[in-house]
Tab-separated table of C-alpha atoms in Angstrom:
chain	number	residue	atom	x	y	z
A	1	MET	CA	59.948	-179.506	80.672
A	2	GLY	CA	62.612	-180.497	78.157
A	3	PRO	CA	64.624	-177.944	76.182
A	4	HIS	CA	63.021	-178.948	72.877
A	5	LEU	CA	59.516	-178.512	74.239
A	6	GLU	CA	60.524	-175.231	75.839
A	7	ASN	CA	61.929	-173.944	72.555
A	8	ARG	CA	58.791	-175.030	70.732
A	9	ASN	CA	56.634	-173.151	73.228
A	10	LYS	CA	58.809	-170.071	72.839
A	11	LYS	CA	58.369	-170.220	69.078
A	12	LYS	CA	54.634	-170.512	69.501
A	13	SER	CA	54.615	-167.549	71.852
A	14	LYS	CA	56.589	-165.540	69.341
A	15	ALA	CA	54.189	-166.430	66.562
A	16	ALA	CA	51.237	-165.571	68.725
A	17	SER	CA	52.700	-162.219	69.667
A	18	SER	CA	52.969	-161.298	66.013
A	19	THR	CA	49.186	-161.442	65.890
A	20	ALA	CA	48.958	-159.769	69.286
A	21	ILE	CA	47.093	-162.753	70.714
A	22	LEU	CA	48.383	-163.781	74.110
A	23	ILE	CA	47.923	-167.546	74.260
A	24	ASP	CA	49.394	-170.691	75.698
A	25	ASP	CA	48.316	-173.395	73.300
A	26	GLU	CA	49.915	-176.262	75.134
A	27	GLY	CA	48.795	-175.264	78.627
A	28	SER	CA	51.739	-177.205	80.066
A	29	ASN	CA	52.391	-177.044	83.786
A	30	CYS	CA	49.269	-174.920	84.109
A	31	LEU	CA	48.915	-174.891	87.875
A	32	GLN	CA	52.444	-173.625	88.275
A	33	ASP	CA	51.896	-171.078	85.504
A	34	ALA	CA	48.793	-169.770	87.271
A	35	GLY	CA	50.712	-169.228	90.478
A	36	VAL	CA	53.641	-167.596	88.739
A	37	ALA	CA	51.401	-165.390	86.590
A	38	ALA	CA	49.812	-164.024	89.730
A	39	ASN	CA	53.159	-163.031	91.267
A	40	ASP	CA	55.625	-161.888	88.624
A	41	SER	CA	55.968	-158.536	86.936
A	42	THR	CA	54.607	-159.925	83.672
A	43	TYR	CA	51.207	-160.344	85.298
A	44	VAL	CA	51.245	-156.775	86.625
A	45	LYS	CA	52.168	-155.384	83.213
A	46	ALA	CA	49.508	-157.451	81.453
A	47	TYR	CA	46.859	-156.455	84.009
A	48	SER	CA	47.780	-152.765	83.730
A	49	ARG	CA	47.751	-152.878	79.936
A	50	ALA	CA	44.352	-154.562	79.835
A	51	LEU	CA	42.944	-152.116	82.397
A	52	LEU	CA	44.106	-149.086	80.407
A	53	PHE	CA	42.534	-150.433	77.221
A	54	ASN	CA	39.300	-151.220	79.060
A	55	LEU	CA	39.179	-147.774	80.667
A	56	ALA	CA	39.612	-146.156	77.268
A	57	SER	CA	36.951	-148.447	75.779
A	58	PHE	CA	34.357	-147.473	78.396
A	59	ILE	CA	35.196	-143.813	78.908
A	60	LEU	CA	34.727	-142.799	75.266
A	61	PRO	CA	31.045	-143.897	75.005
A	62	ALA	CA	30.364	-142.406	78.450
A	63	LEU	CA	31.891	-139.101	77.401
A	64	TYR	CA	29.856	-139.030	74.205
A	65	SER	CA	26.657	-139.863	76.091
A	66	THR	CA	27.212	-136.897	78.392
A	67	LEU	CA	27.989	-134.543	75.499
A	68	SER	CA	24.924	-135.669	73.545
A	69	LYS	CA	22.724	-135.014	76.589
A	70	LEU	CA	24.133	-131.496	76.776
A	71	TRP	CA	23.335	-130.875	73.108
A	72	VAL	CA	19.815	-132.289	73.453
A	73	ALA	CA	19.293	-130.123	76.536
A	74	ARG	CA	20.150	-127.081	74.425
A	75	ILE	CA	17.511	-128.127	71.885
A	76	ASP	CA	14.838	-128.765	74.530
A	77	ALA	CA	15.592	-129.696	78.146
A	78	SER	CA	12.319	-131.624	78.421
A	79	LEU	CA	13.572	-134.057	75.753
A	80	VAL	CA	16.438	-135.318	77.925
A	81	SER	CA	14.115	-138.053	79.191
A	82	THR	CA	13.360	-138.974	75.556
A	83	THR	CA	17.015	-139.788	74.941
A	84	ASP	CA	16.875	-142.070	77.965
A	85	THR	CA	14.635	-144.435	75.997
A	86	TYR	CA	17.839	-145.430	74.200
A	87	THR	CA	19.240	-146.374	77.607
A	88	TYR	CA	16.132	-148.401	78.428
A	89	ILE	CA	16.330	-150.197	75.087
A	90	GLY	CA	19.876	-151.016	76.096
A	91	VAL	CA	18.658	-152.395	79.417
A	92	VAL	CA	16.355	-154.856	77.639
A	93	VAL	CA	19.105	-155.790	75.182
A	94	GLU	CA	21.443	-156.246	78.135
A	95	ILE	CA	19.489	-159.363	79.070
A	96	ILE	CA	20.729	-160.900	75.806
A	97	ASN	CA	24.147	-159.295	76.090
A	98	GLU	CA	24.743	-160.766	79.525
A	99	GLY	CA	23.692	-164.277	78.563
A	100	LEU	CA	26.035	-165.989	76.113
A	101	PRO	CA	28.692	-163.204	76.053
A	102	ARG	CA	29.289	-163.574	79.783
A	103	ALA	CA	30.078	-167.224	79.214
A	104	ALA	CA	33.124	-166.030	77.259
A	105	TRP	CA	35.222	-165.657	80.398
A	106	VAL	CA	34.925	-169.262	81.539
A	107	ILE	CA	34.768	-170.836	78.039
A	108	ILE	CA	36.715	-168.693	75.547
A	109	GLY	CA	39.020	-167.439	78.296
A	110	ASP	CA	40.137	-171.001	79.054
A	111	LYS	CA	43.323	-170.975	77.013
A	112	ALA	CA	44.816	-173.897	78.939
A	113	SER	CA	42.222	-176.523	77.991
A	114	ARG	CA	41.189	-175.221	74.556
A	115	SER	CA	43.266	-174.608	71.466
A	116	LEU	CA	43.237	-171.261	69.700
A	117	ALA	CA	41.185	-172.760	66.867
A	118	GLN	CA	38.502	-173.900	69.306
A	119	ARG	CA	38.422	-170.520	71.034
A	120	LEU	CA	38.073	-168.725	67.703
A	121	ALA	CA	35.298	-171.093	66.611
A	122	LEU	CA	33.472	-170.369	69.857
A	123	THR	CA	33.979	-166.649	69.251
A	124	HIS	CA	32.566	-166.808	65.724
A	125	THR	CA	29.581	-168.813	66.978
A	126	LEU	CA	28.955	-166.260	69.715
A	127	ILE	CA	29.050	-163.301	67.309
A	128	LEU	CA	26.741	-164.953	64.769
A	129	THR	CA	24.213	-166.004	67.423
A	130	GLN	CA	24.161	-162.591	69.079
A	131	ALA	CA	23.702	-160.861	65.718
A	132	ALA	CA	20.640	-163.005	64.985
A	133	LEU	CA	19.153	-162.309	68.421
A	134	GLY	CA	19.856	-158.586	68.066
A	135	PHE	CA	18.110	-158.425	64.698
A	136	VAL	CA	14.987	-160.070	66.130
A	137	MET	CA	14.961	-157.697	69.102
A	138	SER	CA	15.381	-154.670	66.827
A	139	ILE	CA	12.264	-155.590	64.860
A	140	ALA	CA	10.377	-156.130	68.122
A	141	PHE	CA	11.387	-152.702	69.470
A	142	ALA	CA	10.348	-150.951	66.260
A	143	ALA	CA	6.963	-152.686	66.278
A	144	ALA	CA	6.332	-152.032	69.977
A	145	ALA	CA	7.537	-148.404	70.033
A	146	PRO	CA	4.187	-146.886	71.213
A	147	ALA	CA	3.893	-149.311	74.125
A	148	PHE	CA	7.540	-148.784	75.061
A	149	ALA	CA	7.134	-145.000	75.058
A	150	LYS	CA	3.991	-145.262	77.173
A	151	SER	CA	5.922	-147.094	79.877
A	152	PHE	CA	9.083	-145.001	80.018
A	153	VAL	CA	8.307	-141.480	78.737
A	154	PRO	CA	6.101	-138.748	80.253
A	155	GLY	CA	2.877	-138.094	78.333
A	156	GLN	CA	3.642	-134.603	77.023
A	157	ILE	CA	6.641	-135.723	74.933
A	158	ARG	CA	5.407	-139.200	74.025
A	159	ASN	CA	4.748	-138.574	70.311
A	160	VAL	CA	8.290	-137.534	69.449
A	161	SER	CA	9.567	-140.335	71.686
A	162	VAL	CA	7.787	-142.975	69.572
A	163	SER	CA	9.693	-141.774	66.501
A	164	TYR	CA	12.924	-141.695	68.514
A	165	ILE	CA	12.418	-145.307	69.620
A	166	ARG	CA	11.682	-146.497	66.084
A	167	ILE	CA	14.880	-144.920	64.811
A	168	THR	CA	17.078	-146.240	67.619
A	169	ALA	CA	15.462	-149.703	67.686
A	170	PHE	CA	18.153	-151.190	65.478
A	171	THR	CA	20.838	-150.149	67.933
A	172	ALA	CA	19.855	-153.457	69.538
A	173	LEU	CA	21.522	-155.210	66.601
A	174	SER	CA	24.680	-153.130	66.849
A	175	SER	CA	24.777	-153.578	70.619
A	176	THR	CA	24.568	-157.374	70.534
A	177	VAL	CA	27.316	-157.584	67.910
A	178	GLU	CA	29.499	-155.073	69.739
A	179	VAL	CA	29.179	-156.810	73.105
A	180	ALA	CA	29.807	-160.240	71.583
A	181	VAL	CA	32.961	-159.037	69.834
A	182	SER	CA	34.152	-157.110	72.897
A	183	SER	CA	33.592	-159.929	75.387
A	184	ALA	CA	35.167	-162.573	73.175
A	185	THR	CA	38.209	-160.505	72.263
A	186	ARG	CA	38.841	-159.542	75.877
A	187	ALA	CA	38.757	-163.250	76.728
A	188	LEU	CA	41.259	-163.730	73.872
A	189	ASP	CA	43.532	-161.097	75.470
A	190	ARG	CA	42.722	-158.553	72.775
A	191	PRO	CA	41.355	-155.496	74.630
A	192	ASP	CA	42.443	-153.328	71.710
A	193	VAL	CA	39.453	-154.563	69.674
A	194	PRO	CA	36.833	-153.031	72.028
A	195	PHE	CA	38.989	-149.908	72.065
A	196	ILE	CA	38.851	-149.749	68.259
A	197	ILE	CA	35.047	-150.048	68.422
A	198	SER	CA	34.737	-147.292	71.033
A	199	SER	CA	37.167	-145.025	69.197
A	200	ALA	CA	35.325	-145.408	65.897
A	201	LYS	CA	31.974	-144.777	67.551
A	202	PHE	CA	33.228	-141.769	69.503
A	203	GLY	CA	35.033	-140.155	66.589
A	204	ILE	CA	32.188	-140.515	64.086
A	205	ASN	CA	29.580	-139.446	66.645
A	206	ILE	CA	31.453	-136.308	67.627
A	207	VAL	CA	32.020	-135.224	64.031
A	208	LEU	CA	28.394	-135.799	62.962
A	209	ASP	CA	26.990	-134.209	66.115
A	210	LEU	CA	29.125	-131.120	65.609
A	211	VAL	CA	28.050	-130.890	61.976
A	212	ILE	CA	24.334	-131.653	62.444
A	213	VAL	CA	22.968	-131.105	65.985
A	214	SER	CA	25.447	-128.986	67.931
A	215	PRO	CA	25.021	-125.215	68.381
A	216	PHE	CA	27.755	-124.874	65.735
A	217	HIS	CA	26.030	-127.096	63.154
A	218	VAL	CA	26.458	-126.607	59.427
A	219	GLY	CA	23.467	-125.429	57.386
A	220	SER	CA	20.236	-123.591	58.134
A	221	HIS	CA	18.219	-126.552	59.468
A	222	THR	CA	16.904	-126.663	63.020
A	223	PRO	CA	18.502	-129.530	64.965
A	224	SER	CA	16.104	-131.974	66.579
A	225	VAL	CA	16.315	-134.970	68.851
A	226	LEU	CA	15.474	-137.177	65.850
A	227	HIS	CA	18.660	-136.009	64.127
A	228	GLN	CA	20.565	-137.167	67.188
A	229	ALA	CA	18.782	-140.549	67.056
A	230	ALA	CA	19.712	-141.071	63.393
A	231	ILE	CA	23.346	-140.217	64.120
A	232	LEU	CA	23.357	-142.585	67.081
A	233	LEU	CA	21.997	-145.463	65.010
A	234	SER	CA	24.348	-145.002	62.075
A	235	CYS	CA	27.442	-144.637	64.252
A	236	ASN	CA	26.600	-147.674	66.374
A	237	LEU	CA	26.092	-149.843	63.301
A	238	VAL	CA	29.286	-148.609	61.652
A	239	SER	CA	31.409	-149.056	64.784
A	240	ALA	CA	30.081	-152.590	65.366
A	241	LEU	CA	30.936	-153.446	61.747
A	242	VAL	CA	34.394	-151.885	62.068
A	243	GLY	CA	35.115	-153.878	65.226
A	244	THR	CA	33.944	-157.142	63.687
A	245	VAL	CA	35.958	-156.660	60.500
A	246	TYR	CA	39.048	-155.635	62.488
A	247	PHE	CA	38.735	-158.730	64.669
A	248	LEU	CA	38.260	-161.093	61.724
A	249	TRP	CA	41.194	-159.582	59.859
A	250	ARG	CA	43.671	-159.139	62.695
A	251	ASN	CA	42.930	-162.203	64.794
A	252	SER	CA	41.172	-164.955	62.911
A	253	LEU	CA	42.631	-164.732	59.410
A	254	VAL	CA	46.180	-163.878	60.452
A	255	ALA	CA	46.193	-166.493	63.206
A	256	SER	CA	44.940	-169.120	60.764
A	257	ARG	CA	47.998	-168.577	58.583
A	258	ILE	CA	50.474	-168.679	61.461
A	259	HIS	CA	49.104	-171.551	63.530
A	260	ASN	CA	48.697	-175.014	62.120
A	261	PHE	CA	45.272	-176.096	63.295
A	262	GLY	CA	45.361	-179.384	61.450
A	263	ARG	CA	41.816	-180.683	61.149
A	264	GLU	CA	40.395	-178.140	63.581
A	265	THR	CA	38.069	-175.501	62.197
A	266	THR	CA	37.279	-171.970	63.304
A	267	ARG	CA	33.848	-171.943	61.678
A	268	PRO	CA	30.742	-171.463	63.857
A	269	ALA	CA	28.763	-174.602	64.607
A	270	PRO	CA	25.751	-175.658	66.722
A	271	ARG	CA	27.960	-177.781	68.979
A	272	PHE	CA	29.926	-174.677	69.960
A	273	LEU	CA	26.665	-172.908	70.743
A	274	LEU	CA	25.793	-175.708	73.162
A	275	VAL	CA	29.155	-175.286	74.879
A	276	LEU	CA	28.444	-171.574	75.396
A	277	ALA	CA	24.812	-172.154	76.356
A	278	ARG	CA	25.558	-174.245	79.440
A	279	PRO	CA	27.146	-171.446	81.502
A	280	GLY	CA	25.311	-168.783	79.481
A	281	LEU	CA	21.948	-169.988	80.760
A	282	PHE	CA	22.830	-169.005	84.328
A	283	THR	CA	24.078	-165.548	83.367
A	284	PHE	CA	20.991	-165.027	81.186
A	285	ILE	CA	18.633	-165.839	84.072
A	286	GLU	CA	20.573	-163.550	86.426
A	287	SER	CA	20.534	-160.689	83.936
A	288	ALA	CA	16.822	-161.128	83.175
A	289	ILE	CA	15.852	-160.929	86.851
A	290	ARG	CA	18.101	-157.934	87.543
A	291	ASN	CA	17.062	-155.902	84.515
A	292	VAL	CA	13.337	-156.618	84.873
A	293	LEU	CA	13.539	-155.260	88.423
A	294	TYR	CA	15.386	-152.197	87.135
A	295	LEU	CA	12.817	-151.506	84.400
A	296	TRP	CA	10.019	-151.894	86.951
A	297	LEU	CA	11.764	-149.257	89.075
A	298	VAL	CA	12.163	-146.906	86.098
A	299	ALA	CA	8.515	-147.292	85.060
A	300	ASN	CA	7.446	-146.281	88.560
A	301	ILE	CA	9.736	-143.248	88.541
A	302	VAL	CA	8.398	-142.121	85.143
A	303	SER	CA	4.822	-142.468	86.416
A	304	MET	CA	5.632	-139.810	89.040
A	305	GLY	CA	5.826	-137.118	86.352
A	306	SER	CA	8.161	-135.214	84.062
A	307	THR	CA	10.303	-133.742	86.847
A	308	TYR	CA	11.183	-137.127	88.280
A	309	ALA	CA	11.638	-138.688	84.830
A	310	THR	CA	14.059	-135.934	83.794
A	311	ALA	CA	15.854	-136.110	87.153
A	312	TRP	CA	16.332	-139.844	86.722
A	313	GLY	CA	17.751	-139.223	83.257
A	314	VAL	CA	20.237	-136.718	84.662
A	315	PHE	CA	21.081	-139.106	87.485
A	316	ASN	CA	21.799	-141.825	84.918
A	317	THR	CA	24.063	-139.439	83.027
A	318	ILE	CA	26.113	-138.945	86.192
A	319	ARG	CA	26.055	-142.651	86.975
A	320	TRP	CA	27.034	-143.964	83.538
A	321	GLY	CA	29.234	-141.022	82.622
A	322	LEU	CA	31.465	-141.156	85.674
A	323	ILE	CA	30.721	-143.755	88.342
A	324	MET	CA	30.302	-146.868	86.196
A	325	VAL	CA	33.278	-146.389	83.866
A	326	PRO	CA	36.018	-147.557	86.267
A	327	VAL	CA	33.737	-150.220	87.774
A	328	GLN	CA	33.090	-151.770	84.355
A	329	ALA	CA	36.709	-151.496	83.218
A	330	LEU	CA	37.972	-153.153	86.397
A	331	GLU	CA	35.294	-155.841	86.142
A	332	GLN	CA	36.246	-156.755	82.571
A	333	THR	CA	39.939	-156.853	83.455
A	334	SER	CA	39.336	-159.062	86.475
A	335	LEU	CA	37.124	-161.424	84.461
A	336	THR	CA	39.797	-161.877	81.806
A	337	PHE	CA	42.593	-162.840	84.174
A	338	THR	CA	40.424	-164.861	86.542
A	339	GLY	CA	39.152	-166.871	83.568
A	340	HIS	CA	42.713	-167.607	82.435
A	341	MET	CA	43.827	-168.708	85.895
A	342	TRP	CA	40.745	-170.844	86.451
A	343	GLY	CA	41.241	-172.546	83.087
A	344	ALA	CA	44.874	-173.284	83.953
A	345	PHE	CA	43.852	-174.718	87.312
A	346	ARG	CA	41.096	-176.913	85.865
A	347	ASN	CA	43.449	-178.200	83.184
A	348	SER	CA	46.058	-179.109	85.799
A	349	ILE	CA	43.678	-181.236	87.896
A	350	GLY	CA	41.691	-182.692	84.992
A	351	THR	CA	38.027	-182.240	84.193
A	352	SER	CA	37.144	-185.578	85.788
A	353	THR	CA	38.030	-184.301	89.272
A	354	LEU	CA	34.707	-182.999	90.564
A	355	GLN	CA	35.742	-182.222	94.153
A	356	PRO	CA	39.377	-181.095	94.041
A	357	VAL	CA	41.380	-180.295	97.147
A	358	VAL	CA	42.710	-176.787	96.623
A	359	GLY	CA	45.410	-175.069	98.640
A	360	ILE	CA	44.854	-171.569	99.948
A	361	ARG	CA	47.768	-170.286	97.847
A	362	THR	CA	46.084	-171.464	94.646
A	363	VAL	CA	42.768	-169.927	95.700
A	364	LEU	CA	44.422	-166.588	96.427
A	365	SER	CA	46.241	-166.618	93.082
A	366	ILE	CA	42.929	-167.149	91.264
A	367	MET	CA	41.301	-164.374	93.321
A	368	ARG	CA	44.151	-161.906	92.930
A	369	PRO	CA	42.729	-160.075	89.871
A	370	ALA	CA	39.449	-159.515	91.717
A	371	GLY	CA	41.300	-158.304	94.802
A	372	ALA	CA	43.340	-155.807	92.801
A	373	SER	CA	40.208	-154.550	91.038
A	374	LEU	CA	38.424	-154.203	94.387
A	375	VAL	CA	41.159	-152.015	95.868
A	376	LEU	CA	41.323	-149.803	92.780
A	377	ALA	CA	37.526	-149.482	92.645
A	378	LEU	CA	37.344	-148.310	96.257
A	379	ALA	CA	40.193	-145.852	95.723
A	380	PHE	CA	38.135	-144.190	92.978
A	381	GLU	CA	34.525	-144.602	94.090
A	382	VAL	CA	34.753	-143.346	97.672
A	383	PRO	CA	36.170	-139.848	96.965
A	384	VAL	CA	34.050	-139.380	93.823
A	385	CYS	CA	30.819	-140.334	95.594
A	386	LEU	CA	31.620	-137.976	98.474
A	387	PHE	CA	32.423	-135.134	96.087
A	388	LEU	CA	29.188	-135.565	94.150
A	389	SER	CA	27.115	-135.796	97.328
A	390	PHE	CA	28.459	-132.591	98.833
A	391	PHE	CA	29.354	-130.471	95.797
A	392	GLY	CA	28.847	-131.828	92.290
A	393	ALA	CA	25.444	-133.453	91.762
A	394	ARG	CA	23.120	-130.450	92.013
A	395	PRO	CA	25.159	-127.947	89.909
A	396	PHE	CA	25.600	-130.487	87.120
A	397	ALA	CA	21.902	-131.407	87.184
A	398	ARG	CA	20.966	-127.711	87.110
A	399	TYR	CA	23.232	-127.093	84.128
A	400	LEU	CA	21.953	-130.096	82.206
A	401	SER	CA	18.224	-129.682	82.870
A	402	GLY	CA	17.887	-125.924	83.321
A	403	SER	CA	15.454	-126.585	86.169
A	404	ASP	CA	15.908	-126.021	89.894
A	405	ASP	CA	13.249	-128.622	90.669
A	406	VAL	CA	14.998	-131.273	88.591
A	407	ALA	CA	18.344	-130.332	90.143
A	408	ASP	CA	16.935	-130.684	93.669
A	409	VAL	CA	15.402	-134.084	92.920
A	410	THR	CA	18.615	-135.321	91.284
A	411	ALA	CA	20.710	-134.187	94.252
A	412	MET	CA	18.274	-135.884	96.618
A	413	MET	CA	18.469	-139.114	94.608
A	414	TRP	CA	22.241	-139.067	94.692
A	415	ARG	CA	22.543	-138.301	98.415
A	416	THR	CA	20.065	-141.088	99.165
A	417	ILE	CA	21.827	-143.927	97.364
A	418	ASP	CA	25.419	-142.770	96.811
A	419	TRP	CA	26.722	-145.258	99.369
A	420	CYS	CA	25.051	-148.062	97.403
A	421	TYR	CA	27.479	-147.527	94.533
A	422	ILE	CA	30.446	-148.032	96.824
A	423	PHE	CA	29.104	-151.433	97.849
A	424	TYR	CA	28.076	-152.097	94.255
A	425	ALA	CA	31.653	-151.514	93.113
A	426	MET	CA	32.898	-153.930	95.770
A	427	SER	CA	30.389	-156.683	95.033
A	428	THR	CA	30.892	-156.367	91.263
A	429	GLN	CA	34.627	-156.987	91.526
A	430	MET	CA	34.307	-159.910	93.932
A	431	ALA	CA	31.507	-161.470	91.872
A	432	THR	CA	33.936	-161.768	88.959
A	433	VAL	CA	35.512	-164.717	90.786
A	434	LEU	CA	32.217	-166.603	90.532
A	435	LEU	CA	31.338	-165.405	87.036
A	436	ALA	CA	34.671	-166.488	85.551
A	437	THR	CA	34.740	-169.826	87.386
A	438	ARG	CA	31.282	-171.024	88.460
A	439	PRO	CA	28.446	-169.158	86.651
A	440	ARG	CA	25.851	-171.211	88.534
A	441	TRP	CA	27.167	-169.921	91.849
A	442	TYR	CA	27.119	-166.423	90.368
A	443	LEU	CA	23.379	-166.846	89.727
A	444	TRP	CA	22.704	-168.016	93.294
A	445	GLN	CA	24.719	-165.112	94.679
A	446	SER	CA	22.750	-162.634	92.587
A	447	LEU	CA	19.416	-164.122	93.650
A	448	CYS	CA	20.404	-163.900	97.311
A	449	VAL	CA	21.398	-160.256	96.918
A	450	ARG	CA	18.103	-159.334	95.224
A	451	TRP	CA	15.786	-161.520	97.294
A	452	PRO	CA	14.916	-158.685	99.771
A	453	ILE	CA	13.680	-156.578	96.817
C-alpha cells in the first residue's frame, strides 16, 4: 500500500470517526486486515465496547419487564399471565423480526465489499419494509384479539386480556421498527443507537409507571393492568421513533455531508430489498419453525390451568430478565464482528470463487468472536443456573405470584430444564458463525436441532 493511499485511508477513517461510524470504505488488503483485527488490541477494545453497549441495551428492557410484573402482581397476581400476552405477541412478531433484520449481519455488516452509501441504503430499505410489515401485523393482532386470548390466557381472566391485547397490538409496529434499526446499526458498528432506544424506553416507562400504576401513583384512581398496557404501547412507539430519528440524524445525514458518494444514493429501493431477501428468507423460515413450536408449547401449558399459566409467566420473567440478557448481548456482538471478518474474507478472494481453499488460521480468525462469546456465556450461565436451581427460583416465584403452588411449579420447571439454557447459550454463540456467513447453513443447523421435537 503506497503512502498516498495510506494517507487517504487515514483521512477517511478520521472522517468516519467524526460520525462515530467505524468503516473501511476501500476494504483494501481485507484478508490481512481480518487476521490482524482478530489479534491486536484494537479488536479487543472494539469487542469490549460493543459488548458493553449491547449489555446495556438488553438489560434495561429486561429490568423494566421484571419491575412491571411486580407492579401488576400488586394489582392482582392472577393478571401476571395477562401481561404475558405481550410476550406472546412479541413471539409472533419475532418471526418477522428474525427474517430480514438477521440478514443485516451478512449484508449490511459487509463493509469490505459495500460502500457506506450502499449499506445505508440497505438500512433504510430494511427499516421501511419492517415498518410496513409491523403495521399490518398490528392490525391483525387487534382484529384477532379474542382468538389470541383464547389460546394463551386462562378462561377466568380472558375478558380483560382481550382489551389488553387490543391496546398492546400496535407494539408490533414499534417492535419491527426497533429491531430493524437496532440490527442495522449494530452491523454499522453503532451499538449506541440500540442503547439510546432502550434508555428512552426504560426512562419513560419508569416515570409513567411510578406516576400511574405503582403503589406510589399520583391521583386517586385505581391502577389497572390496562393502564400498564397503555403505558407500554406509548413508550414503545416513542422509543422506536427516537431511535429512528437519532439514527437518521447522526448517521445518515451527517455521513452524507462528510463522504462523497458520487452518484450513489442512500434512498430505499426494491433492488436493495431483493439483496436482503436472499439471506433473509432462510432466517425467516428458521424463525417461523422455532416460534411456532414455542407457541404450541405455550398453548399446551395454558390449557393446563391458571396455576401453570402463571408459573410459566413467572418462569419467563426469570428467563428474560436474567438468563437471556448476556446471551443476547454476546450473540449480537459476535454477529457484528463475524460479519465484518467474513465480508473482508469474501472481498479478498472475490465473489466468483465458489469453493475457496481456506487456511485454518483464517477460519479461526473468523470464528474468534464466537469463541470469545462462548467462553463469556459459560462463565455467566453456569453459576447463575446453579444458583437459581438450588436457591433463587422458588423464593422469587413466591414473591411475584403470592402463591405457594405457583412457586412450586416454577421451581420444578426451572430445575427440570435449567441445564438446557447452558447448552442453549453455547449453541447460540456458535451459531453466529453460520448466521453471519452462511444463513442457509444456519437454517439447516436449526432444523437438525429441532427435528427430534
